[in-house]
Structure formats: structure tokens, C-alpha cells
Amino acid sequence: MGRTRMAWAATAALVAAASAVAAVPAGATTPTTKATACPTGWGSQAETRSAATMKPVTNVRTGRHTCFDRMVVDVPGAGTGRLGYSVQYVSRVHQDGSGRPVTVGGGAVIEVRLAAPAYDADSGEPTYPARSGQRLPGVNLTGYRTFRDARFVGSFEGDTQIGLGVRARLPFRVWVADGRIVVDVAHNWTGAR
């Protein structure tokens, strides 16, 4: 009798499992999470923030993200309240002081102007090892979807200029974190990944 009950239980379990499988229509898929769209609402008009510091720029770095490419300019010790900038699309970047044009590759050029020097205010010694017109040290843009070129333009009278070449005139945003200014440029206008 024990075996008969065990056989019935096994048969019932198989019937239940088969019924559960049969209840799922052919070709049905399991639900997946919907892909999140990229942030929208960014624009391509100039963004500025009135503030200034004599704390110097020490590094510029870039990163690739799902929805945008990012440039970060490090200004240690400046906090957030004293970091000023002007970021805008330009037809050509001109070096402060000399007016010399600096060639930046890409379908469009963003001038990133920081209200912070790239030199020590007391000694005049550079704090960021870049040369005017040259690519940014340590920045390799291979494989980026939006960024095409990044050039050091110069640092003059407490302002530092960077030319950022991008694929096309795309939306961007600028924001400040503790000791750094961040420029994000979207991969497209639609918010699609």
C-alpha cells in the first residue's frame, strides 16, 4: 500500500508539472525589465557659473558611460562654492592672451573655460602637465561614442581653457562636485541608448 501511495504522489506531481508547462503559451517569454531611457532635458546652449578660485587644476580625465561621455576637471581644495565655468559650443577656440586659434578635431567644438589656473599662483609653475594645442595628457578617446578630441588651449590670468571635440552638436550638462567640474555630453538627442 505504501508503494501505491508513492506512485500516486509521483504521478500527481508529474501531472501538475505538465499542466503548469502547458499553461504557458508557446512562444511566450519571461518578463524582463524594461531598458531605462537616457536622461533628457539637456541642451546645447552655453552654461555658466560665476565663481572663481586660485586653487589650481591638477588633472583632466574622461570616461565612457551608457548615455554620455564625461570629462572631469580636478581642482582639489576648491570645494564646490568657488568653482566657476563657462561651457559652450564655438566655431573655433582662441587662446586667451594671444588670440591664437587652436585646432580641435570633431564635428563640433565645445570650449570648456574654468575659472581656475593650471599653475601655482605663487610660483607660476604648472600644476597640470599640458602644452597649448596638444592633446590632454593621459586622455585616450579611442572607443568613445561622442568625444573625438580634447586639447589644452592654455591657462591665462587665472582661467584655464580646454577644447573638446565631439561627433556633432549634441546636448550637454555641466555640474560641480567637491573639487571638480564635470561635463557630460550625450550620445544623441533622443534619449535612446
XYZ file of N, CA and C in Angstrom:
579
model
N 0.803 -1.170 0.000
C 0.000 0.000 0.000
C 0.860 1.253 0.000
N 2.020 1.189 0.669
C 2.921 2.323 0.701
C 3.437 2.664 -0.679
N 3.709 1.626 -1.453
C 4.219 1.885 -2.804
C 3.150 2.504 -3.682
N 1.908 2.106 -3.527
C 0.837 2.630 -4.346
C 0.655 4.124 -4.080
N 0.696 4.499 -2.787
C 0.579 5.917 -2.463
C 1.733 6.714 -3.050
N 2.936 6.177 -2.965
C 4.099 6.874 -3.510
C 3.975 6.998 -5.031
N 3.460 5.973 -5.684
C 3.273 6.017 -7.135
C 2.229 7.067 -7.494
N 1.125 7.096 -6.720
C 0.093 8.110 -6.955
C 0.651 9.516 -6.744
N 1.433 9.694 -5.711
C 2.004 11.018 -5.417
C 2.944 11.442 -6.545
N 3.754 10.509 -7.023
C 4.674 10.825 -8.113
C 3.906 11.156 -9.384
N 2.852 10.409 -9.680
C 2.037 10.658 -10.862
C 1.360 12.029 -10.756
N 0.840 12.341 -9.570
C 0.177 13.635 -9.361
C 1.166 14.782 -9.555
N 2.382 14.612 -9.061
C 3.403 15.650 -9.217
C 3.742 15.853 -10.690
N 3.869 14.754 -11.445
C 4.160 14.863 -12.880
C 3.021 15.536 -13.634
N 1.776 15.203 -13.295
C 0.624 15.815 -13.948
C 0.585 17.310 -13.640
N 0.857 17.681 -12.395
C 0.855 19.102 -12.014
C 1.943 19.861 -12.769
N 3.125 19.269 -12.866
C 4.223 19.930 -13.578
C 3.902 20.077 -15.057
N 3.339 19.053 -15.650
C 2.985 19.116 -17.068
C 1.894 20.147 -17.298
N 0.949 20.251 -16.389
C -0.122 21.239 -16.517
C 0.440 22.649 -16.446
N 1.387 22.857 -15.563
C 1.991 24.185 -15.426
C 2.723 24.573 -16.700
N 3.429 23.631 -17.300
C 4.148 23.907 -18.534
C 3.157 24.151 -19.666
N 2.081 23.374 -19.715
C 1.097 23.527 -20.774
C 0.355 24.854 -20.663
N 0.287 25.429 -19.458
C -0.429 26.685 -19.264
C 0.303 27.864 -19.872
N 1.610 27.730 -20.123
C 2.381 28.802 -20.733
C 2.265 28.674 -22.246
N 1.717 29.677 -22.926
C 1.542 29.576 -24.376
C 2.879 29.423 -25.099
N 2.837 28.740 -26.198
C 4.041 28.571 -26.999
C 4.528 29.934 -27.469
N 5.819 30.147 -27.426
C 6.409 31.402 -27.885
C 6.405 32.485 -26.827
N 5.820 32.214 -25.645
C 5.809 33.225 -24.584
C 7.209 33.370 -24.013
N 7.511 34.539 -23.602
C 8.816 34.780 -22.995
C 8.622 35.227 -21.566
N 9.646 35.055 -20.798
C 9.574 35.513 -19.412
C 9.742 37.014 -19.392
N 9.055 37.707 -18.468
C 9.165 39.159 -18.429
C 10.582 39.605 -18.088
N 10.993 40.679 -18.716
C 12.306 41.254 -18.417
C 12.102 42.704 -18.027
N 13.103 43.261 -17.384
C 12.990 44.660 -17.005
C 13.144 45.524 -18.250
N 12.338 46.556 -18.317
C 12.370 47.458 -19.466
C 13.631 48.315 -19.401
N 14.297 48.489 -20.538
C 15.511 49.307 -20.580
C 15.164 50.758 -20.257
N 15.924 51.343 -19.377
C 15.704 52.725 -18.994
C 16.270 53.641 -20.065
N 15.504 54.654 -20.419
C 15.973 55.626 -21.401
C 17.020 56.525 -20.751
N 17.811 57.143 -21.576
C 18.838 58.065 -21.095
C 18.177 59.363 -20.642
N 18.862 60.123 -19.790
C 18.289 61.395 -19.341
C 18.052 62.338 -20.518
N 16.981 63.087 -20.427
C 16.695 64.088 -21.456
C 16.560 65.434 -20.764
N 16.392 66.448 -21.546
C 16.262 67.776 -20.959
C 17.556 68.579 -20.996
N 18.636 67.964 -21.437
C 19.873 68.710 -21.601
C 19.740 69.534 -22.873
N 20.574 70.561 -23.004
C 20.538 71.389 -24.197
C 21.918 71.620 -24.754
N 21.994 72.525 -25.728
C 23.293 72.834 -26.323
C 23.627 74.315 -26.190
N 22.898 75.027 -25.347
C 23.193 76.442 -25.105
C 24.297 76.569 -24.050
N 24.944 77.708 -24.025
C 26.040 77.960 -23.079
C 25.569 77.778 -21.644
N 26.443 77.215 -20.833
C 26.194 77.079 -19.398
C 27.327 77.777 -18.668
N 26.974 78.621 -17.702
C 27.990 79.359 -16.941
C 27.669 79.316 -15.466
N 28.708 79.509 -14.701
C 28.575 79.610 -13.248
C 29.597 80.634 -12.787
N 29.118 81.690 -12.136
C 30.002 82.763 -11.683
C 30.615 82.408 -10.338
N 31.866 82.109 -10.350
C 32.671 81.841 -9.164
C 34.104 81.752 -9.659
N 35.058 81.798 -8.756
C 36.465 81.689 -9.152
C 37.286 81.206 -7.973
N 38.396 80.571 -8.292
C 39.322 80.102 -7.274
C 40.744 80.237 -7.796
N 41.675 80.350 -6.880
C 43.086 80.307 -7.270
C 43.671 78.930 -6.982
N 42.831 77.995 -6.494
C 43.268 76.599 -6.372
C 43.488 76.088 -7.787
N 44.582 75.418 -8.056
C 44.897 75.057 -9.444
C 44.303 73.736 -9.929
N 44.111 73.686 -11.247
C 43.742 72.449 -11.941
C 44.923 71.493 -11.838
N 44.647 70.232 -11.483
C 45.733 69.251 -11.379
C 45.577 68.076 -12.337
N 44.345 67.847 -12.835
C 44.150 66.688 -13.698
C 42.877 66.870 -14.518
N 42.857 66.243 -15.697
C 41.649 66.138 -16.511
C 41.548 64.681 -16.917
N 40.364 64.128 -16.741
C 40.154 62.719 -17.089
C 38.812 62.569 -17.778
N 38.638 61.469 -18.487
C 37.397 61.231 -19.211
C 36.902 59.821 -18.929
N 35.624 59.603 -19.209
C 35.037 58.279 -19.040
C 33.877 58.070 -19.979
N 33.642 56.805 -20.319
C 32.530 56.424 -21.189
C 31.399 55.887 -20.322
N 30.186 56.327 -20.618
C 29.008 55.866 -19.892
C 27.958 55.403 -20.899
N 26.919 54.769 -20.435
C 25.887 54.235 -21.321
C 25.234 55.316 -22.164
N 24.956 56.458 -21.568
C 24.194 57.504 -22.255
C 25.027 58.702 -22.690
N 26.237 58.832 -22.184
C 27.037 60.027 -22.448
C 28.512 59.740 -22.242
N 29.352 60.652 -22.753
C 30.777 60.657 -22.454
C 31.002 61.772 -21.439
N 31.963 61.575 -20.531
C 32.174 62.512 -19.427
C 33.624 62.996 -19.375
N 33.777 64.302 -19.103
C 35.079 64.897 -18.812
C 35.022 65.460 -17.395
N 36.050 65.163 -16.615
C 36.138 65.662 -15.245
C 37.430 66.449 -15.105
N 37.319 67.683 -14.606
C 38.494 68.521 -14.355
C 38.653 68.621 -12.845
N 39.791 68.138 -12.337
C 40.056 68.129 -10.898
C 40.703 69.431 -10.452
N 40.101 70.056 -9.438
C 40.622 71.278 -8.821
C 40.579 71.044 -7.304
N 41.526 70.243 -6.776
C 41.490 69.884 -5.359
C 41.546 71.110 -4.446
N 40.743 71.037 -3.392
C 40.741 72.111 -2.411
C 39.810 73.258 -2.738
N 39.195 73.250 -3.915
C 38.313 74.352 -4.299
C 36.898 74.185 -3.754
N 36.568 73.008 -3.215
C 35.215 72.780 -2.732
C 34.226 72.822 -3.876
N 33.013 73.309 -3.594
C 32.014 73.448 -4.652
C 31.636 74.905 -4.892
N 31.656 75.714 -3.869
C 31.194 77.092 -3.982
C 32.080 78.003 -4.797
N 33.363 77.673 -4.940
C 34.286 78.563 -5.651
C 34.633 78.088 -7.059
N 33.943 77.094 -7.560
C 34.244 76.585 -8.897
C 33.327 77.237 -9.930
N 33.926 78.037 -10.816
C 33.177 78.695 -11.869
C 33.582 78.169 -13.227
N 32.694 78.333 -14.207
C 32.975 77.836 -15.550
C 32.107 78.545 -16.571
N 32.506 78.379 -17.821
C 31.709 78.741 -18.981
C 31.944 77.627 -19.996
N 30.884 76.962 -20.386
C 30.981 75.844 -21.327
C 30.005 76.129 -22.462
N 30.538 76.142 -23.699
C 29.683 76.463 -24.831
C 30.263 75.947 -26.135
N 29.355 75.754 -27.114
C 29.799 75.418 -28.464
C 30.370 76.673 -29.109
N 31.481 76.503 -29.812
C 32.118 77.608 -30.527
C 32.512 77.113 -31.912
N 32.695 78.056 -32.836
C 33.147 77.652 -34.165
C 34.645 77.352 -34.147
N 35.364 78.021 -33.237
C 36.806 77.801 -33.101
C 37.242 78.299 -31.739
N 38.223 77.621 -31.153
C 38.745 78.025 -29.850
C 39.947 78.935 -30.071
N 39.957 80.068 -29.377
C 41.075 81.013 -29.449
C 41.710 81.131 -28.071
N 43.007 81.032 -28.041
C 43.757 81.095 -26.790
C 43.686 82.502 -26.193
N 43.354 82.551 -24.886
C 43.360 83.838 -24.189
C 44.759 84.444 -24.229
N 44.811 85.752 -24.249
C 46.103 86.452 -24.272
C 46.604 86.664 -25.671
N 46.909 85.594 -26.393
C 47.478 85.719 -27.739
C 46.409 85.784 -28.823
N 45.241 85.193 -28.580
C 44.205 85.121 -29.604
C 44.465 84.046 -30.639
N 45.541 83.285 -30.457
C 45.923 82.231 -31.397
C 44.855 81.146 -31.448
N 44.391 80.760 -32.648
C 43.419 79.674 -32.753
C 44.077 78.325 -32.448
N 43.327 77.456 -31.802
C 43.793 76.100 -31.510
C 42.854 75.135 -32.221
N 43.401 74.291 -33.076
C 42.610 73.339 -33.847
C 42.182 72.181 -32.963
N 40.875 71.916 -32.981
C 40.296 70.805 -32.208
C 39.461 69.990 -33.186
N 39.731 68.685 -33.278
C 39.019 67.817 -34.204
C 37.613 67.472 -33.730
N 36.747 67.118 -34.688
C 35.385 66.715 -34.382
C 34.393 67.451 -35.250
N 33.142 67.011 -35.216
C 32.092 67.669 -35.973
C 31.633 68.966 -35.340
N 31.900 69.131 -34.036
C 31.575 70.353 -33.301
C 32.592 70.493 -32.175
N 32.757 71.738 -31.694
C 33.762 72.009 -30.655
C 33.101 72.703 -29.469
N 33.398 72.194 -28.289
C 32.945 72.808 -27.046
C 34.155 73.449 -26.379
N 34.026 74.729 -26.045
C 35.070 75.388 -25.262
C 34.695 75.246 -23.791
N 35.608 74.642 -23.037
C 35.442 74.488 -21.592
C 36.395 75.480 -20.946
N 35.813 76.514 -20.336
C 36.617 77.554 -19.691
C 36.364 77.462 -18.190
N 37.448 77.276 -17.435
C 37.360 77.120 -15.991
C 37.928 78.353 -15.309
N 37.268 78.807 -14.260
C 37.764 79.953 -13.501
C 38.725 79.449 -12.427
N 39.789 78.796 -12.907
C 40.848 78.253 -12.054
C 42.109 78.136 -12.908
N 43.273 78.465 -12.370
C 44.503 78.376 -13.162
C 45.010 76.943 -13.254
N 45.860 76.678 -14.229
C 46.543 75.384 -14.331
C 48.005 75.565 -13.920
N 48.215 76.505 -12.996
C 49.556 76.798 -12.493
C 49.441 77.250 -11.037
N 50.531 77.147 -10.313
C 50.579 77.627 -8.935
C 50.614 79.153 -8.956
N 49.699 79.791 -8.244
C 49.594 81.251 -8.270
C 50.824 81.936 -7.683
N 51.505 81.301 -6.746
C 52.675 81.911 -6.118
C 53.940 81.768 -6.952
N 54.164 80.569 -7.488
C 55.411 80.328 -8.224
C 55.261 80.450 -9.735
N 54.029 80.324 -10.237
C 53.827 80.326 -11.690
C 54.119 78.982 -12.331
N 54.523 77.996 -11.534
C 54.838 76.660 -12.064
C 53.562 75.916 -12.444
N 53.583 75.196 -13.566
C 52.396 74.440 -13.985
C 52.018 73.371 -12.957
N 50.714 73.211 -12.760
C 50.210 72.153 -11.885
C 49.562 71.035 -12.701
N 49.351 71.283 -13.974
C 48.813 70.293 -14.898
C 49.763 70.247 -16.091
N 50.350 69.084 -16.368
C 51.416 68.988 -17.376
C 50.923 68.977 -18.815
N 50.293 70.043 -19.235
C 49.770 70.113 -20.603
C 50.440 71.248 -21.354
N 50.429 71.123 -22.671
C 51.003 72.161 -23.529
C 49.931 72.665 -24.477
N 49.958 73.948 -24.729
C 48.966 74.579 -25.593
C 48.902 73.915 -26.963
N 47.680 73.596 -27.373
C 47.467 72.979 -28.680
C 47.658 71.474 -28.701
N 48.153 70.901 -27.621
C 48.418 69.456 -27.579
C 47.244 68.709 -26.937
N 47.174 67.405 -27.225
C 46.149 66.565 -26.589
C 46.366 66.558 -25.085
N 45.270 66.364 -24.358
C 45.358 66.332 -22.903
C 46.160 65.112 -22.458
N 47.118 65.309 -21.559
C 47.942 64.186 -21.085
C 47.092 63.107 -20.421
N 47.337 61.858 -20.791
C 46.658 60.726 -20.177
C 45.232 60.496 -20.641
N 44.755 61.288 -21.597
C 43.380 61.137 -22.086
C 43.427 60.435 -23.441
N 42.835 59.230 -23.493
C 42.770 58.458 -24.731
C 41.291 58.293 -25.083
N 40.851 58.855 -26.174
C 39.436 58.854 -26.532
C 39.047 57.730 -27.493
N 39.903 56.765 -27.684
C 39.604 55.622 -28.538
C 38.370 54.892 -28.002
N 37.399 54.653 -28.863
C 36.210 53.904 -28.478
C 35.088 54.744 -27.896
N 35.272 56.045 -27.783
C 34.216 56.901 -27.257
C 33.155 57.127 -28.332
N 31.899 57.195 -27.930
C 30.819 57.404 -28.896
C 30.661 58.870 -29.280
N 30.958 59.779 -28.362
C 30.732 61.204 -28.613
C 32.026 61.994 -28.700
N 32.947 61.811 -27.766
C 34.197 62.575 -27.758
C 35.093 62.161 -28.919
N 35.700 63.168 -29.567
C 36.619 62.922 -30.678
C 38.025 63.466 -30.407
N 38.145 64.582 -29.681
C 39.440 65.224 -29.455
C 39.343 66.055 -28.181
N 40.440 66.177 -27.471
C 40.488 67.020 -26.273
C 41.856 67.687 -26.239
N 41.864 69.017 -26.343
C 43.110 69.794 -26.439
C 43.208 70.811 -25.317
N 44.416 70.969 -24.812
C 44.687 72.031 -23.856
C 44.888 73.304 -24.658
N 44.137 74.335 -24.338
C 44.247 75.594 -25.062
C 45.228 76.506 -24.346
N 45.088 76.616 -23.008
C 46.017 77.435 -22.249
C 45.445 77.812 -20.895
N 46.279 78.472 -20.106
C 45.863 78.989 -18.810
C 46.451 80.385 -18.685
N 45.567 81.374 -18.547
C 45.990 82.766 -18.590
C 45.151 83.567 -17.607
N 45.816 84.331 -16.761
C 45.174 85.209 -15.787
C 44.091 84.504 -14.971
N 44.410 83.311 -14.505
C 43.514 82.576 -13.614
C 42.437 81.752 -14.278
N 42.363 81.764 -15.609
C 41.395 80.939 -16.337
C 42.131 79.859 -17.115
N 41.508 78.694 -17.216
C 42.065 77.593 -17.992
C 41.070 77.229 -19.082
N 41.579 77.028 -20.307
C 40.742 76.686 -21.453
C 41.079 75.300 -21.979
N 40.024 74.564 -22.307
C 40.155 73.245 -22.923
C 39.221 73.219 -24.121
N 39.690 72.671 -25.239
C 38.843 72.464 -26.413
C 38.432 71.005 -26.457
N 37.134 70.758 -26.481
C 36.604 69.398 -26.507
C 35.889 69.172 -27.831
N 36.468 68.324 -28.677
C 35.862 67.995 -29.962
C 34.888 66.845 -29.799
N 33.673 67.028 -30.335
C 32.642 66.000 -30.241
C 32.143 65.632 -31.639
N 31.447 64.524 -31.737
C 30.971 63.998 -33.019
C 30.072 64.981 -33.751
N 29.172 65.634 -33.014
C 28.216 66.596 -33.588
C 27.744 67.498 -32.458
N 26.978 68.509 -32.788
C 26.430 69.383 -31.744
C 25.353 68.606 -30.998
N 25.698 68.122 -29.838
C 24.839 67.265 -29.033
C 24.548 67.936 -27.697
N 23.488 67.522 -27.011
C 23.166 68.132 -25.721
C 24.224 67.808 -24.675
N 24.425 68.752 -23.753
C 25.388 68.536 -22.674
C 24.851 69.123 -21.379
N 25.497 68.740 -20.288
C 25.216 69.336 -18.984
C 26.548 69.543 -18.276
N 26.562 70.496 -17.364
C 27.754 70.780 -16.568
C 27.322 70.814 -15.111
N 28.108 70.211 -14.246
C 27.794 70.251 -12.827
C 29.086 70.232 -12.012
N 28.952 70.618 -10.754
C 30.099 70.755 -9.870
C 29.974 69.758 -8.725
N 31.056 69.092 -8.424
C 31.167 68.240 -7.241
C 32.311 68.799 -6.413
N 32.584 68.227 -5.288
C 33.641 68.725 -4.412
C 34.998 68.658 -5.126
N 35.548 69.816 -5.482
C 36.864 69.875 -6.100
C 36.927 69.443 -7.549
N 35.801 69.450 -8.247
C 35.843 69.078 -9.662
C 34.638 69.614 -10.415
N 34.878 69.866 -11.701
C 33.829 70.292 -12.623
C 33.627 69.156 -13.616
N 32.370 68.802 -13.866
C 32.037 67.657 -14.704
C 31.246 68.134 -15.920
N 31.667 67.681 -17.098
C 30.966 67.985 -18.348
C 30.547 66.653 -18.970
N 29.235 66.458 -19.117
C 28.689 65.264 -19.758
C 28.110 65.667 -21.104
N 28.443 64.915 -22.164
C 27.892 65.174 -23.495
C 27.166 63.911 -23.932
N 25.862 64.061 -24.240
C 25.014 62.924 -24.597
C 25.443 62.289 -25.915
N 25.084 61.029 -26.062
C 25.376 60.331 -27.316
C 24.425 60.717 -28.439
N 23.211 61.211 -28.082
C 22.237 61.617 -29.101
C 21.212 62.558 -28.479
N 20.312 63.048 -29.293
C 19.275 63.984 -28.838
C 18.029 63.287 -28.334
N 17.821 62.025 -28.695
C 16.549 61.364 -28.435
C 16.429 60.728 -27.059
N 17.528 60.502 -26.375
C 17.480 59.810 -25.099
C 17.529 58.304 -25.247
N 17.663 57.814 -26.487
C 17.784 56.372 -26.714
C 19.205 55.939 -26.377
N 19.338 54.710 -25.981
C 20.668 54.214 -25.612
C 21.503 53.911 -26.806
